[in-house]
Coordinates of C-alpha atoms in Angstrom, one line a residue:
M22 CA -3.9 -4.7 -34.7
T23 CA -3.5 -5.8 -31.2
E24 CA -0.8 -8.7 -31.2
T25 CA -1.9 -11.8 -29.3
S26 CA 0.5 -11.8 -26.6
D27 CA 0.1 -8.0 -26.1
L28 CA -3.6 -9.0 -25.2
L29 CA -2.3 -12.2 -22.9
I30 CA 0.1 -9.7 -20.9
F31 CA -2.5 -7.4 -20.1
W32 CA -5.3 -9.8 -18.9
I33 CA -2.5 -11.2 -16.7
I34 CA -1.6 -8.0 -15.0
V35 CA -5.2 -7.3 -14.9
A36 CA -6.3 -10.3 -13.4
A37 CA -3.5 -10.4 -11.1
R38 CA -4.7 -6.6 -10.1
F39 CA -8.4 -7.9 -9.3
L40 CA -7.6 -11.2 -7.6
V41 CA -4.4 -10.4 -5.6
P42 CA -6.5 -7.8 -3.2
L43 CA -9.0 -10.6 -2.3
A44 CA -6.3 -12.1 0.1
I45 CA -6.2 -9.0 2.1
P46 CA -8.7 -9.7 4.5
R47 CA -6.9 -13.3 5.4
F48 CA -3.5 -12.1 5.2
P49 CA -3.0 -8.4 5.2
L50 CA 0.8 -7.9 5.1
P51 CA 1.7 -9.9 2.2
A52 CA -1.4 -9.3 0.0
I53 CA -1.2 -5.7 0.2
L54 CA 2.6 -5.8 -0.6
A55 CA 1.6 -8.0 -3.5
A56 CA -1.0 -5.7 -4.8
L57 CA 1.7 -2.6 -4.3
I58 CA 4.2 -4.4 -6.1
I59 CA 2.3 -5.2 -9.2
D60 CA 0.5 -1.8 -9.1
A61 CA 4.3 -0.1 -9.0
A62 CA 5.3 -2.4 -12.1
D63 CA 2.3 -3.1 -14.3
Q64 CA 3.4 0.0 -16.2
T65 CA 6.4 -0.9 -16.8
I66 CA 5.9 -4.4 -18.0
F67 CA 3.2 -2.7 -20.3
Q68 CA 6.0 -0.5 -22.2
Q69 CA 8.8 -3.2 -21.9
F70 CA 6.9 -6.4 -23.3
T71 CA 4.0 -4.7 -25.3
N72 CA 2.8 -2.5 -27.6
L73 CA -0.1 -1.7 -26.1
S74 CA -1.2 2.2 -26.1
L75 CA -1.4 3.5 -22.7
E76 CA -3.7 6.3 -23.0
G77 CA -6.1 6.5 -20.1
Y78 CA -3.6 4.7 -18.1
Q79 CA -3.7 7.2 -14.9
G80 CA -7.5 6.8 -15.0
Y81 CA -7.6 3.0 -14.8
D82 CA -4.4 2.5 -12.7
K83 CA -6.6 5.0 -10.1
A84 CA -9.4 2.9 -9.9
L85 CA -7.7 -0.1 -9.4
D86 CA -6.0 1.4 -6.9
I87 CA -9.2 2.3 -4.9
Y88 CA -10.4 -1.2 -5.5
Y89 CA -7.8 -2.8 -3.5
L90 CA -7.4 0.0 -1.0
T91 CA -11.2 -0.4 -0.4
I92 CA -10.5 -3.9 0.2
A93 CA -7.9 -3.2 2.6
Y94 CA -9.7 -0.5 4.4
I95 CA -13.0 -3.3 4.7
S96 CA -10.3 -5.7 6.6
T97 CA -9.7 -3.3 8.9
L98 CA -13.2 -3.4 10.0
R99 CA -13.0 -6.7 11.2
N100 CA -9.6 -7.1 12.0
W101 CA -8.0 -4.1 13.9
T102 CA -7.8 -4.1 17.7
N103 CA -6.7 -0.7 18.0
L104 CA -9.6 1.5 17.9
F105 CA -7.8 4.8 17.4
A106 CA -5.7 3.5 14.8
F107 CA -8.6 2.1 13.0
Q108 CA -10.2 5.9 13.5
V109 CA -6.8 7.5 12.0
S110 CA -6.8 4.8 8.9
R111 CA -10.6 5.5 8.2
F112 CA -9.8 9.2 8.2
L113 CA -6.6 8.8 5.4
F114 CA -8.7 6.3 3.5
Y115 CA -11.5 8.7 3.2
W116 CA -9.2 11.7 2.4
R117 CA -7.3 10.2 -0.3
L118 CA -10.7 9.2 -1.8
V119 CA -12.2 12.6 -2.1
G120 CA -8.7 13.3 -3.9
V121 CA -9.3 10.7 -6.6
V122 CA -12.2 11.5 -7.1
L123 CA -11.2 15.4 -7.2
F124 CA -8.5 14.5 -9.7
E125 CA -10.5 12.6 -11.9
L126 CA -13.1 15.3 -12.2
T127 CA -10.5 18.4 -12.9
Q128 CA -7.4 16.2 -13.6
L129 CA -5.5 18.9 -11.7
R130 CA -2.2 16.6 -10.6
P131 CA -1.5 18.8 -7.4
L132 CA -5.0 17.4 -5.6
L133 CA -2.9 14.4 -5.4
L134 CA 0.1 15.7 -3.6
I135 CA -2.6 17.6 -1.0
F136 CA -4.7 14.2 -1.1
P137 CA -1.9 11.7 -0.6
N138 CA -2.0 8.1 -0.4
T139 CA -1.1 7.7 3.2
F140 CA -3.5 5.1 4.3
E141 CA -1.8 2.2 2.4
Y142 CA 1.5 2.8 4.0
F143 CA -0.3 3.1 7.3
F144 CA -2.0 -0.3 7.0
I145 CA 1.4 -1.5 6.1
F146 CA 3.0 -0.1 9.2
Y147 CA 0.1 -1.7 11.5
E148 CA 0.2 -4.8 10.0
A149 CA 3.8 -5.3 10.3
V150 CA 3.5 -4.2 13.9
R151 CA 0.8 -7.2 14.5
L152 CA 3.0 -9.6 13.1
R153 CA 4.6 -9.9 16.4
W154 CA 3.1 -7.1 18.7
D155 CA -0.4 -6.7 20.1
P156 CA -1.5 -3.5 18.1
K157 CA -3.6 -2.4 21.4
R158 CA -0.2 -1.7 23.0
M159 CA 0.5 1.3 20.4
T160 CA -0.6 4.6 21.9
K161 CA -2.9 7.6 20.5
R162 CA 0.8 9.7 20.6
F163 CA 2.5 7.0 18.8
V164 CA -0.1 6.0 16.0
I165 CA -0.2 10.1 14.9
G166 CA 3.2 10.0 15.2
A167 CA 3.5 7.2 12.9
A168 CA 0.6 8.6 10.5
A169 CA 2.6 11.7 10.7
A170 CA 5.9 10.6 9.8
I171 CA 4.5 8.4 6.9
W172 CA 2.5 11.2 5.5
I173 CA 5.5 14.1 5.4
F174 CA 8.4 11.9 4.7
I175 CA 7.3 9.1 3.0
K176 CA 3.8 10.1 0.5
L177 CA 4.6 13.5 0.2
P178 CA 7.8 13.1 -1.8
Q179 CA 6.4 10.4 -3.9
E180 CA 3.6 11.8 -4.9
Y181 CA 5.3 14.9 -5.7
W182 CA 7.8 12.9 -7.9
I183 CA 4.9 10.7 -9.5
H184 CA 2.4 13.3 -10.2
I185 CA 3.7 16.6 -10.0
A186 CA 7.2 16.3 -11.4
Q187 CA 6.2 13.1 -13.3
L188 CA 9.4 11.3 -13.0
D189 CA 10.1 7.9 -13.6
T190 CA 12.5 6.3 -11.2
T191 CA 14.2 3.9 -13.5
D192 CA 14.3 6.5 -16.5
F193 CA 16.0 8.9 -13.7
I194 CA 18.5 6.5 -12.7
K195 CA 19.7 5.6 -16.2
E196 CA 20.1 9.3 -17.5
N197 CA 21.1 11.1 -14.2
I198 CA 23.3 8.1 -12.7
F199 CA 24.4 6.2 -15.5
G200 CA 24.0 8.3 -18.4
V201 CA 22.8 6.2 -20.9
P202 CA 19.5 6.4 -22.8
T203 CA 16.3 5.1 -21.1
D204 CA 15.9 2.2 -23.8
T205 CA 19.3 0.8 -22.5
P206 CA 18.8 -2.7 -21.1
W207 CA 19.8 -3.5 -17.8
G208 CA 21.9 -5.8 -18.7
E209 CA 23.9 -3.9 -20.4
I210 CA 24.3 -1.2 -18.0
L211 CA 25.6 -3.7 -15.4
A212 CA 28.1 -4.8 -17.8
T213 CA 29.9 -1.5 -18.4
N214 CA 29.4 -0.6 -14.8
L215 CA 30.9 -3.6 -12.7
W216 CA 31.1 -0.9 -9.6
V217 CA 27.3 -1.2 -9.1
I218 CA 27.7 -4.7 -7.6
P219 CA 29.7 -4.0 -4.7
V220 CA 28.0 -0.9 -3.8
L221 CA 24.6 -2.7 -3.6
V222 CA 26.5 -5.1 -1.3
V223 CA 27.5 -2.5 0.9
V224 CA 23.8 -1.1 0.9
V225 CA 22.3 -4.4 1.8
V226 CA 24.8 -4.7 4.6
L227 CA 23.9 -1.3 5.8
I228 CA 20.7 -2.3 5.8
L229 CA 20.7 -5.4 7.5
V230 CA 23.1 -3.6 10.2
V231 CA 20.4 -1.0 10.4
A232 CA 17.8 -3.5 11.2
R233 CA 19.4 -5.5 13.6
W234 CA 20.2 -2.5 15.5
I235 CA 16.3 -1.3 15.5
T236 CA 15.2 -4.6 16.2
R237 CA 17.0 -5.0 19.4
R238 CA 15.6 -1.8 21.0
L239 CA 11.8 -2.9 20.1
P240 CA 10.1 -4.5 23.1
P241 CA 9.7 -8.0 23.6
P242 CA 7.1 -9.9 21.4
D243 CA 3.8 -10.9 22.3
W244 CA 3.5 -13.7 20.0
G245 CA 5.5 -15.3 17.4
L246 CA 5.3 -14.5 13.4
K247 CA 1.4 -14.0 12.9
V248 CA 0.9 -13.4 9.1
A249 CA -2.7 -14.5 8.9
A250 CA -5.3 -12.5 10.6
D251 CA -6.7 -13.5 13.7
P252 CA -9.9 -15.3 14.1
I253 CA -13.4 -13.7 14.8
P254 CA -13.1 -12.5 18.3
A255 CA -14.8 -14.8 20.7
A256 CA -17.3 -12.3 21.9
F257 CA -18.9 -13.0 18.5
A258 CA -18.4 -16.6 18.1
E259 CA -19.6 -17.5 22.2
G260 CA -22.3 -14.8 22.0
N261 CA -20.8 -13.1 25.2
E262 CA -24.0 -11.1 26.6
D263 CA -21.2 -8.9 28.6
S264 CA -19.4 -7.7 25.5
D265 CA -20.2 -4.2 23.9
M266 CA -19.3 -6.1 21.0
N267 CA -21.6 -8.5 21.2
T268 CA -24.1 -5.8 21.3
Q269 CA -23.2 -4.1 18.1
S270 CA -23.4 -7.3 16.6
E271 CA -26.8 -8.0 17.5
R272 CA -28.0 -5.5 15.2
F273 CA -27.9 -6.9 11.9
V274 CA -28.4 -3.9 10.2
N275 CA -25.6 -1.2 11.5
A276 CA -23.3 1.7 10.4
A277 CA -20.7 -0.7 9.9
L278 CA -22.7 -3.0 7.5
I279 CA -24.2 -0.1 5.7
E280 CA -20.2 1.2 5.1
K281 CA -19.0 -2.3 3.9
V282 CA -22.1 -2.3 1.4
V283 CA -21.5 1.0 -0.2
L284 CA -18.1 0.6 -0.3
I285 CA -18.1 -3.1 -2.0

C-alpha cells in the first residue's frame, strides 16, 4: 500500500510541474529554468524520498516536458521580436515534437538523439539575451550559429548520455569518481573526501573569471535587467492603422490563433 508521505511528495512534484510553466509567458527565463530544474530533479526525489514504482516514468516525463515546452513556444508567438529567431524556434519545437511522438509509438531510444530537445536551450539563450539586449540586433548568422552550437555541443551529448547510454550523472560521479556505491549519502562522501571542497571553490572562481571576461567583451546593453516579458506592442494597444502587426490582429481567426488553440 502506498504511504501517505509518498503520495504527498508525488502530488507536490506533479503540481509543480503543472503550475510553474504557467509563469513562462510572463517571466520567461526564470520560469523555464525553474521548470527545467524540477524536470531534472523529480526522478531523483522519487527515488530518494519515496517507495513509489517508477514504471512508466519515461512516458509521463516526456508528456510533461512537452507540456511546458508548448507553453514556452506559445509565449514566443507573443513575446519574441526577432522574426528569424522565432522561425528557428518553431522548427526546433516541432522537430522535437515529432521525435517524441515517434518515440512513444516505437520506444526506439535513438529517435530522441535524432530529434534532440534543442528548442528548450535555444529559448533560454534568446531570453538570456533579452535580459539586457534587444534581440532584434541578432543577425541570422548569429542565430543559426547559436542554434547549431546548442544542438551539437550541448544537446547531442546530453541526449546520448540520458537516452542511449542511459547513465545517471549522480550515480556515475559516485561510482567512477569517488568509488562508492550509488546509495552512499553525499554527507558521508564529502566527509571522507574533503579535497572536493577546495576543488569546487577553484571551479566556481574560474567560472566567475570566465563570465567576467565574456561580459567585458559583450556590446553595451540596450536596457537594464529585464526579467518580465514586454507589454503588448503599441501597434496592438493603440490600433496603429499603418502597422503590419495591426493588420494581422484585425483578423480574429488567423494562423497564429489556430496554432495556439491546437497546441493548448
